[in-house]
Amino acid sequence: MLDTRKRTGFDESHEQYRETVRKFIAREVEPYLDTWEADEITSKAFWRAAGNAGLLCTSMPEEYGGAGLDVSYDLIFQEELFYVNAPVGVSLQSLITAPYLLRYGSDELKARYLPGMVSGEIISALGMTEPGGGSDVKSLRTTARRDGDHYVVNGSKLYISNGLLCDLVFLAVRTGEEGAKGVSLLLVEADSPGFERGRNLDKIGLKGADTSELFFNDVRVPVSNLLGEEGQGFRYMMSELGQERLGLSIAAQAQAQRAFDEAVRFVKERKAFGTPVFQFQNTRFTLADMSARLQAGWAYLDWARLQLLQGTLTSEEAAASKLWHSETLWHIVDAALQLHGGAGYMNEYPIARLWRDARIHRIHGGTSEIMKEVISRKI
């Protein structure tokens, strides 16, 4: 299990919560990982169990069923889930959509949806990416035309995490002019007439989490389901990018730590020419390099988390974290698989799944190239 003894900025309450999370994962996650992988979707039962255990959206206020804690608790859950390589879409809800709703939603919307998001009865998705759009949210084509007390929504979304499971879509739509000022956010219930789910996309990795297409055909959405003000959706989405990218960084770091731990375990048990593989200089040097990168990664994350809590984490710092941890994960997981030799290419070993699942980190939440663009603007 992940060693947190060298971490900084966590108090006794955080560590007690971490132990609670680990017990929950051992009971409600690890026994089902192979089933979710085979089914290519996480069960709704997991979401309800996480909600019942008080592990979802812990930073939400108590009046909506949350615990009113700092975001560190949600980040701890993210870290521990990805250490066991459970690619469930919890962070999307706890770190992105619920904060959107809390910060920008009306009292009516918060009262209607937040308690269910905290309990796991409501699973959310973020409908941002479109075919051909990628990270360019300003050019989205899904439209919402005002018709009396409703918006009429038409368009499609692609690569949507929780798309098959979701009960509620935080949907980026165009309500006005071209560019960022014409983008708004609508809350669309999944049982709305005209809403359709597409196929569960066949991915290289992250098989245990659904990723789908969503279609909107003359979907009527009450104007009261507008999140905040019309034309402010792009600004709202950008406001939570730091927290989102820190969450992705933590996921990547946890997977890198697990890959390292698996490699150490394997090379100490595996023998070649009558000697444990660990005794070969190349093995020890490779592990030393991995260990140094991991130590630097944990130090950066603990620093960045404290900046986030203080409200001083810049977009460039969050992008640097996402870039560094994504690229470092790929370096470490590939080296760890190489140390496994032929065994690493076999699906029965955890490193094989880690290797497949790791590749997406250099793409989702903004590609490594986009992160470099963000960072370079301030140089």
Tab-separated table of C-alpha atoms in Angstrom:
chain	number	residue	atom	x	y	z
A	1	MET	CA	0.000	0.000	0.000
A	2	LEU	CA	1.064	3.562	-0.699
A	3	ASP	CA	3.558	4.918	1.833
A	4	THR	CA	2.557	8.404	2.961
A	5	ARG	CA	5.136	8.839	5.712
A	6	LYS	CA	7.112	11.436	3.768
A	7	ARG	CA	4.103	13.538	2.796
A	8	THR	CA	3.581	17.063	4.075
A	9	GLY	CA	0.579	19.215	4.892
A	10	PHE	CA	-1.743	16.461	6.131
A	11	ASP	CA	-3.056	16.430	9.703
A	12	GLU	CA	-4.369	13.571	11.843
A	13	SER	CA	-7.893	13.987	10.501
A	14	HIS	CA	-6.648	13.589	6.920
A	15	GLU	CA	-4.780	10.409	7.798
A	16	GLN	CA	-7.760	8.944	9.656
A	17	TYR	CA	-9.848	9.647	6.585
A	18	ARG	CA	-7.221	7.957	4.410
A	19	GLU	CA	-7.540	4.798	6.502
A	20	THR	CA	-11.326	4.919	6.125
A	21	VAL	CA	-10.907	5.248	2.361
A	22	ARG	CA	-8.492	2.310	2.201
A	23	LYS	CA	-10.895	0.065	4.098
A	24	PHE	CA	-13.720	1.099	1.773
A	25	ILE	CA	-11.607	0.384	-1.308
A	26	ALA	CA	-10.604	-3.039	0.010
A	27	ARG	CA	-14.265	-3.866	0.579
A	28	GLU	CA	-16.150	-2.105	-2.240
A	29	VAL	CA	-13.635	-1.590	-5.046
A	30	GLU	CA	-10.827	-4.146	-5.314
A	31	PRO	CA	-13.127	-7.222	-5.371
A	32	TYR	CA	-14.985	-5.745	-8.377
A	33	LEU	CA	-12.168	-4.361	-10.527
A	34	ASP	CA	-12.046	-7.360	-12.857
A	35	THR	CA	-15.831	-7.314	-13.260
A	36	TRP	CA	-15.848	-3.619	-14.144
A	37	GLU	CA	-12.990	-4.196	-16.569
A	38	ALA	CA	-14.899	-7.004	-18.286
A	39	ASP	CA	-18.195	-5.081	-18.322
A	40	GLU	CA	-16.425	-1.874	-19.401
A	41	ILE	CA	-18.435	0.129	-16.892
A	42	THR	CA	-18.460	0.792	-13.154
A	43	SER	CA	-21.579	-0.291	-11.295
A	44	LYS	CA	-24.051	2.203	-9.881
A	45	ALA	CA	-23.849	0.177	-6.678
A	46	PHE	CA	-20.311	1.502	-6.204
A	47	TRP	CA	-21.546	5.077	-6.395
A	48	ARG	CA	-24.264	4.450	-3.833
A	49	ALA	CA	-21.802	2.684	-1.539
A	50	ALA	CA	-19.353	5.583	-1.803
A	51	GLY	CA	-22.152	8.015	-1.048
A	52	ASN	CA	-23.346	5.997	1.935
A	53	ALA	CA	-19.776	5.959	3.260
A	54	GLY	CA	-19.589	9.751	2.997
A	55	LEU	CA	-16.799	9.710	0.410
A	56	LEU	CA	-18.400	11.713	-2.413
A	57	CYS	CA	-18.197	15.500	-2.668
A	58	THR	CA	-16.905	15.862	0.886
A	59	SER	CA	-16.194	19.562	0.359
A	60	MET	CA	-19.890	20.323	-0.176
A	61	PRO	CA	-21.644	22.146	2.703
A	62	GLU	CA	-23.526	20.166	5.319
A	63	GLU	CA	-26.841	21.720	4.258
A	64	TYR	CA	-26.561	19.717	1.022
A	65	GLY	CA	-25.440	16.498	2.706
A	66	GLY	CA	-21.703	17.079	2.430
A	67	ALA	CA	-19.172	17.256	5.222
A	68	GLY	CA	-17.957	20.808	4.593
A	69	LEU	CA	-14.334	19.641	4.527
A	70	ASP	CA	-11.427	21.051	2.564
A	71	VAL	CA	-10.811	19.607	-0.883
A	72	SER	CA	-7.871	17.545	0.423
A	73	TYR	CA	-10.318	14.822	1.429
A	74	ASP	CA	-11.672	14.455	-2.101
A	75	LEU	CA	-8.087	14.407	-3.383
A	76	ILE	CA	-7.184	11.639	-0.919
A	77	PHE	CA	-10.043	9.504	-2.273
A	78	GLN	CA	-8.803	10.163	-5.810
A	79	GLU	CA	-5.256	9.190	-4.854
A	80	GLU	CA	-6.207	5.942	-3.159
A	81	LEU	CA	-8.575	4.893	-5.958
A	82	PHE	CA	-5.888	5.312	-8.587
A	83	TYR	CA	-3.274	3.567	-6.488
A	84	VAL	CA	-5.353	0.390	-6.927
A	85	ASN	CA	-5.910	1.504	-10.549
A	86	ALA	CA	-9.663	1.952	-10.213
A	87	PRO	CA	-10.467	4.445	-12.999
A	88	VAL	CA	-13.916	5.421	-11.729
A	89	GLY	CA	-15.365	8.845	-12.499
A	90	VAL	CA	-15.631	10.068	-8.918
A	91	SER	CA	-13.272	13.023	-9.290
A	92	LEU	CA	-15.380	14.419	-12.129
A	93	GLN	CA	-18.240	14.782	-9.659
A	94	SER	CA	-16.355	15.691	-6.492
A	95	LEU	CA	-13.783	18.038	-8.027
A	96	ILE	CA	-15.560	19.537	-11.048
A	97	THR	CA	-19.336	19.342	-11.475
A	98	ALA	CA	-20.366	19.663	-7.816
A	99	PRO	CA	-18.077	22.706	-7.339
A	100	TYR	CA	-19.559	24.241	-10.535
A	101	LEU	CA	-23.034	23.830	-9.086
A	102	LEU	CA	-22.122	25.100	-5.633
A	103	ARG	CA	-20.362	28.188	-6.941
A	104	TYR	CA	-22.636	29.219	-9.797
A	105	GLY	CA	-25.969	27.444	-9.370
A	106	SER	CA	-29.161	28.990	-8.040
A	107	ASP	CA	-30.420	27.981	-4.617
A	108	GLU	CA	-33.123	25.951	-6.348
A	109	LEU	CA	-30.635	23.992	-8.468
A	110	LYS	CA	-28.323	23.354	-5.533
A	111	ALA	CA	-31.178	22.080	-3.381
A	112	ARG	CA	-32.463	19.878	-6.202
A	113	TYR	CA	-29.237	18.199	-7.293
A	114	LEU	CA	-26.420	18.511	-4.752
A	115	PRO	CA	-27.856	16.140	-2.098
A	116	GLY	CA	-28.183	13.394	-4.716
A	117	MET	CA	-24.669	14.010	-5.989
A	118	VAL	CA	-23.335	13.698	-2.445
A	119	SER	CA	-25.311	10.495	-1.791
A	120	GLY	CA	-24.400	8.865	-5.109
A	121	GLU	CA	-28.031	8.734	-6.221
A	122	ILE	CA	-27.197	11.257	-8.941
A	123	ILE	CA	-24.205	10.610	-11.198
A	124	SER	CA	-23.053	13.543	-13.296
A	125	ALA	CA	-21.220	13.939	-16.582
A	126	LEU	CA	-19.567	16.971	-18.159
A	127	GLY	CA	-20.603	17.476	-21.771
A	128	MET	CA	-17.790	19.602	-23.122
A	129	THR	CA	-15.834	17.832	-25.883
A	130	GLU	CA	-17.382	17.627	-29.347
A	131	PRO	CA	-16.393	15.795	-32.542
A	132	GLY	CA	-13.476	17.751	-33.979
A	133	GLY	CA	-13.385	20.128	-31.022
A	134	GLY	CA	-10.945	18.710	-28.490
A	135	SER	CA	-9.749	21.345	-26.034
A	136	ASP	CA	-11.143	24.221	-28.116
A	137	VAL	CA	-14.302	24.792	-26.065
A	138	LYS	CA	-14.781	28.258	-27.569
A	139	SER	CA	-15.641	26.732	-30.962
A	140	LEU	CA	-18.327	24.307	-29.763
A	141	ARG	CA	-21.346	23.791	-32.017
A	142	THR	CA	-24.040	22.342	-29.726
A	143	THR	CA	-26.732	25.025	-29.612
A	144	ALA	CA	-29.370	26.060	-27.091
A	145	ARG	CA	-32.066	28.264	-28.653
A	146	ARG	CA	-34.354	30.176	-26.306
A	147	ASP	CA	-38.051	29.294	-26.711
A	148	GLY	CA	-40.141	30.891	-23.987
A	149	ASP	CA	-39.307	29.326	-20.630
A	150	HIS	CA	-37.080	26.670	-22.220
A	151	TYR	CA	-33.928	26.232	-24.230
A	152	VAL	CA	-34.104	23.842	-27.185
A	153	VAL	CA	-30.808	21.962	-27.378
A	154	ASN	CA	-29.360	20.320	-30.488
A	155	GLY	CA	-25.931	18.807	-30.977
A	156	SER	CA	-23.641	16.020	-29.853
A	157	LYS	CA	-20.786	15.364	-27.452
A	158	LEU	CA	-17.911	12.885	-27.610
A	159	TYR	CA	-15.575	11.101	-25.164
A	160	ILE	CA	-17.909	11.728	-22.229
A	161	SER	CA	-16.869	10.073	-18.968
A	162	ASN	CA	-19.853	8.667	-17.027
A	163	GLY	CA	-21.895	9.103	-20.203
A	164	LEU	CA	-23.728	5.786	-19.867
A	165	LEU	CA	-24.183	6.053	-16.101
A	166	CYS	CA	-25.099	9.701	-15.761
A	167	ASP	CA	-28.379	11.062	-14.489
A	168	LEU	CA	-27.387	14.676	-15.045
A	169	VAL	CA	-25.256	16.326	-17.731
A	170	PHE	CA	-23.480	19.629	-17.161
A	171	LEU	CA	-23.706	20.634	-20.796
A	172	ALA	CA	-21.648	23.279	-22.572
A	173	VAL	CA	-23.839	24.907	-25.223
A	174	ARG	CA	-23.782	27.890	-27.513
A	175	THR	CA	-26.475	30.386	-26.576
A	176	GLY	CA	-25.064	33.406	-28.358
A	177	GLU	CA	-22.262	34.758	-30.514
A	178	GLU	CA	-19.226	32.851	-31.714
A	179	GLY	CA	-16.323	32.490	-29.316
A	180	ALA	CA	-16.116	32.282	-25.548
A	181	LYS	CA	-18.808	34.875	-24.806
A	182	GLY	CA	-21.483	32.767	-26.460
A	183	VAL	CA	-20.941	29.672	-24.276
A	184	SER	CA	-23.301	28.751	-21.431
A	185	LEU	CA	-23.756	25.782	-19.103
A	186	LEU	CA	-27.071	23.949	-18.833
A	187	LEU	CA	-28.040	21.137	-16.476
A	188	VAL	CA	-29.772	18.479	-18.561
A	189	GLU	CA	-31.522	15.539	-16.931
A	190	ALA	CA	-30.823	12.244	-18.670
A	191	ASP	CA	-34.506	11.291	-18.890
A	192	SER	CA	-35.313	14.377	-20.977
A	193	PRO	CA	-37.090	13.559	-24.277
A	194	GLY	CA	-34.660	13.824	-27.178
A	195	PHE	CA	-31.594	12.926	-25.126
A	196	GLU	CA	-29.831	9.796	-26.390
A	197	ARG	CA	-26.752	7.923	-25.270
A	198	GLY	CA	-24.461	6.603	-27.966
A	199	ARG	CA	-22.177	3.594	-27.807
A	200	ASN	CA	-19.718	2.833	-25.056
A	201	LEU	CA	-16.525	3.706	-26.906
A	202	ASP	CA	-13.931	0.946	-27.307
A	203	LYS	CA	-10.849	2.350	-25.584
A	204	ILE	CA	-7.266	1.090	-25.308
A	205	GLY	CA	-7.415	1.301	-21.529
A	206	LEU	CA	-9.573	2.561	-18.673
A	207	LYS	CA	-11.902	-0.289	-19.525
A	208	GLY	CA	-13.567	-0.149	-16.129
A	209	ALA	CA	-14.971	3.327	-16.809
A	210	ASP	CA	-17.556	4.070	-19.488
A	211	THR	CA	-16.850	6.719	-22.115
A	212	SER	CA	-19.604	7.455	-24.593
A	213	GLU	CA	-21.228	9.698	-27.147
A	214	LEU	CA	-24.218	11.853	-26.193
A	215	PHE	CA	-26.847	13.201	-28.593
A	216	PHE	CA	-29.322	16.043	-28.095
A	217	ASN	CA	-32.240	16.269	-30.511
A	218	ASP	CA	-34.620	19.149	-29.734
A	219	VAL	CA	-34.147	18.579	-26.009
A	220	ARG	CA	-36.216	21.091	-24.050
A	221	VAL	CA	-34.431	22.312	-20.941
A	222	PRO	CA	-36.040	24.780	-18.500
A	223	VAL	CA	-34.369	28.183	-18.461
A	224	SER	CA	-34.139	27.722	-14.690
A	225	ASN	CA	-31.580	24.962	-15.376
A	226	LEU	CA	-29.099	27.517	-16.683
A	227	LEU	CA	-26.004	27.454	-14.479
A	228	GLY	CA	-25.233	31.019	-13.480
A	229	GLU	CA	-25.524	33.618	-16.213
A	230	GLU	CA	-25.942	33.161	-19.935
A	231	GLY	CA	-22.683	33.589	-21.833
A	232	GLN	CA	-20.504	32.890	-18.791
A	233	GLY	CA	-20.079	29.126	-19.249
A	234	PHE	CA	-16.558	29.307	-20.633
A	235	ARG	CA	-15.403	31.407	-17.687
A	236	TYR	CA	-17.049	29.009	-15.236
A	237	MET	CA	-15.330	25.990	-16.776
A	238	MET	CA	-11.953	27.703	-16.767
A	239	SER	CA	-12.347	28.614	-13.085
A	240	GLU	CA	-12.125	24.990	-11.947
A	241	LEU	CA	-9.330	23.877	-14.289
A	242	GLY	CA	-6.658	24.189	-11.599
A	243	GLN	CA	-8.515	21.834	-9.283
A	244	GLU	CA	-9.295	19.448	-12.156
A	245	ARG	CA	-5.679	19.309	-13.313
A	246	LEU	CA	-4.396	18.810	-9.794
A	247	GLY	CA	-6.811	15.893	-9.432
A	248	LEU	CA	-5.496	14.374	-12.665
A	249	SER	CA	-1.925	14.921	-11.466
A	250	ILE	CA	-2.670	13.040	-8.256
A	251	ALA	CA	-4.223	10.168	-10.204
A	252	ALA	CA	-1.134	9.939	-12.425
A	253	GLN	CA	1.223	10.063	-9.452
A	254	ALA	CA	-0.679	7.336	-7.601
A	255	GLN	CA	-0.556	5.065	-10.652
A	256	ALA	CA	3.160	5.763	-11.038
A	257	GLN	CA	3.709	4.819	-7.397
A	258	ARG	CA	1.791	1.571	-7.906
A	259	ALA	CA	3.811	0.759	-11.041
A	260	PHE	CA	7.030	1.300	-9.096
A	261	ASP	CA	5.814	-0.866	-6.205
A	262	GLU	CA	4.833	-3.656	-8.607
A	263	ALA	CA	8.247	-3.485	-10.292
A	264	VAL	CA	10.122	-3.655	-6.980
A	265	ARG	CA	8.047	-6.620	-5.852
A	266	PHE	CA	8.610	-8.463	-9.137
A	267	VAL	CA	12.376	-7.965	-9.476
A	268	LYS	CA	12.997	-9.035	-5.881
A	269	GLU	CA	11.090	-12.285	-6.429
A	270	ARG	CA	12.134	-13.058	-10.023
A	271	LYS	CA	15.462	-14.785	-10.610
A	272	ALA	CA	17.633	-14.856	-13.721
A	273	PHE	CA	20.827	-16.882	-13.949
A	274	GLY	CA	20.285	-17.886	-10.328
A	275	THR	CA	20.244	-14.299	-9.053
A	276	PRO	CA	17.310	-12.013	-8.163
A	277	VAL	CA	16.811	-9.536	-10.996
A	278	PHE	CA	17.020	-6.778	-8.393
A	279	GLN	CA	20.749	-7.461	-8.005
A	280	PHE	CA	21.569	-6.421	-11.567
A	281	GLN	CA	22.976	-2.907	-11.789
A	282	ASN	CA	20.619	-1.879	-14.584
A	283	THR	CA	17.634	-2.862	-12.455
A	284	ARG	CA	18.816	-0.939	-9.419
A	285	PHE	CA	19.708	2.144	-11.462
A	286	THR	CA	16.320	2.071	-13.194
A	287	LEU	CA	14.521	1.803	-9.857
A	288	ALA	CA	16.659	4.592	-8.399
A	289	ASP	CA	15.643	6.885	-11.254
A	290	MET	CA	11.987	5.991	-10.753
A	291	SER	CA	12.220	6.555	-6.998
A	292	ALA	CA	13.784	9.996	-7.426
A	293	ARG	CA	11.057	11.059	-9.849
A	294	LEU	CA	8.378	9.818	-7.456
A	295	GLN	CA	9.827	11.741	-4.527
A	296	ALA	CA	9.885	14.926	-6.587
A	297	GLY	CA	6.332	14.265	-7.738
A	298	TRP	CA	4.917	13.853	-4.241
A	299	ALA	CA	6.710	16.999	-3.071
A	300	TYR	CA	5.272	19.035	-5.951
A	301	LEU	CA	1.765	17.709	-5.353
A	302	ASP	CA	1.814	18.480	-1.647
A	303	TRP	CA	3.017	22.012	-2.412
A	304	ALA	CA	0.406	22.500	-5.155
A	305	ARG	CA	-2.395	21.209	-2.915
A	306	LEU	CA	-1.521	23.788	-0.270
A	307	GLN	CA	-1.531	26.519	-2.932
A	308	LEU	CA	-4.965	25.332	-4.054
A	309	LEU	CA	-6.290	25.486	-0.492
A	310	GLN	CA	-4.932	29.024	-0.137
A	311	GLY	CA	-6.420	30.079	-3.474
A	312	THR	CA	-3.021	30.932	-4.950
A	313	LEU	CA	-2.467	28.046	-7.404
A	314	THR	CA	-2.038	29.627	-10.838
A	315	SER	CA	-3.199	28.096	-14.099
A	316	GLU	CA	0.438	27.802	-15.198
A	317	GLU	CA	1.391	25.933	-12.022
A	318	ALA	CA	-1.563	23.569	-12.410
A	319	ALA	CA	-0.662	22.991	-16.059
A	320	ALA	CA	2.971	22.331	-15.109
A	321	SER	CA	1.826	19.773	-12.569
A	322	LYS	CA	-0.449	18.045	-15.050
A	323	LEU	CA	2.294	18.002	-17.713
A	324	TRP	CA	5.041	16.747	-15.407
A	325	HIS	CA	3.009	14.055	-13.675
A	326	SER	CA	1.450	12.762	-16.900
A	327	GLU	CA	4.806	12.460	-18.636
A	328	THR	CA	6.477	11.045	-15.523
A	329	LEU	CA	3.780	8.395	-15.165
A	330	TRP	CA	4.408	7.228	-18.719
A	331	HIS	CA	8.166	7.105	-18.130
A	332	ILE	CA	7.768	5.114	-14.916
A	333	VAL	CA	5.062	2.703	-16.026
A	334	ASP	CA	6.929	1.868	-19.243
A	335	ALA	CA	10.160	1.263	-17.314
A	336	ALA	CA	8.263	-0.850	-14.789
A	337	LEU	CA	6.790	-3.007	-17.542
A	338	GLN	CA	10.256	-3.433	-19.077
A	339	LEU	CA	11.580	-4.701	-15.742
A	340	HIS	CA	8.854	-7.353	-15.799
A	341	GLY	CA	10.172	-8.692	-19.108
A	342	GLY	CA	7.716	-10.926	-20.952
A	343	ALA	CA	5.526	-11.165	-17.865
A	344	GLY	CA	4.771	-7.467	-18.163
A	345	TYR	CA	3.024	-8.069	-21.477
A	346	MET	CA	0.634	-10.555	-19.901
A	347	ASN	CA	-2.722	-9.247	-18.729
A	348	GLU	CA	-2.582	-11.363	-15.583
A	349	TYR	CA	0.011	-8.977	-14.138
A	350	PRO	CA	-1.194	-5.610	-12.750
A	351	ILE	CA	1.515	-3.736	-14.644
A	352	ALA	CA	-0.116	-4.582	-17.988
A	353	ARG	CA	-3.362	-2.850	-17.058
A	354	LEU	CA	-1.456	0.061	-15.525
A	355	TRP	CA	0.497	0.496	-18.757
A	356	ARG	CA	-2.690	0.571	-20.857
A	357	ASP	CA	-4.496	2.903	-18.490
A	358	ALA	CA	-1.573	5.312	-18.114
A	359	ARG	CA	-1.473	6.475	-21.729
A	360	ILE	CA	-4.620	8.606	-21.485
A	361	HIS	CA	-3.046	10.968	-18.948
A	362	ARG	CA	-1.031	12.684	-21.669
A	363	ILE	CA	-4.322	13.412	-23.469
A	364	HIS	CA	-7.329	13.961	-21.199
A	365	GLY	CA	-7.883	17.156	-19.244
A	366	GLY	CA	-5.760	18.914	-21.861
A	367	THR	CA	-2.967	17.260	-23.824
A	368	SER	CA	0.668	17.651	-22.850
A	369	GLU	CA	1.042	19.977	-25.828
A	370	ILE	CA	-1.804	22.186	-24.571
A	371	MET	CA	-0.187	22.251	-21.119
A	372	LYS	CA	3.044	23.506	-22.702
A	373	GLU	CA	1.076	26.250	-24.449
A	374	VAL	CA	-0.470	27.344	-21.139
A	375	ILE	CA	2.895	27.343	-19.370
A	376	SER	CA	4.735	29.166	-22.157
A	377	ARG	CA	2.323	32.123	-22.132
A	378	LYS	CA	3.849	33.336	-18.864
A	379	ILE	CA	7.494	32.785	-19.776
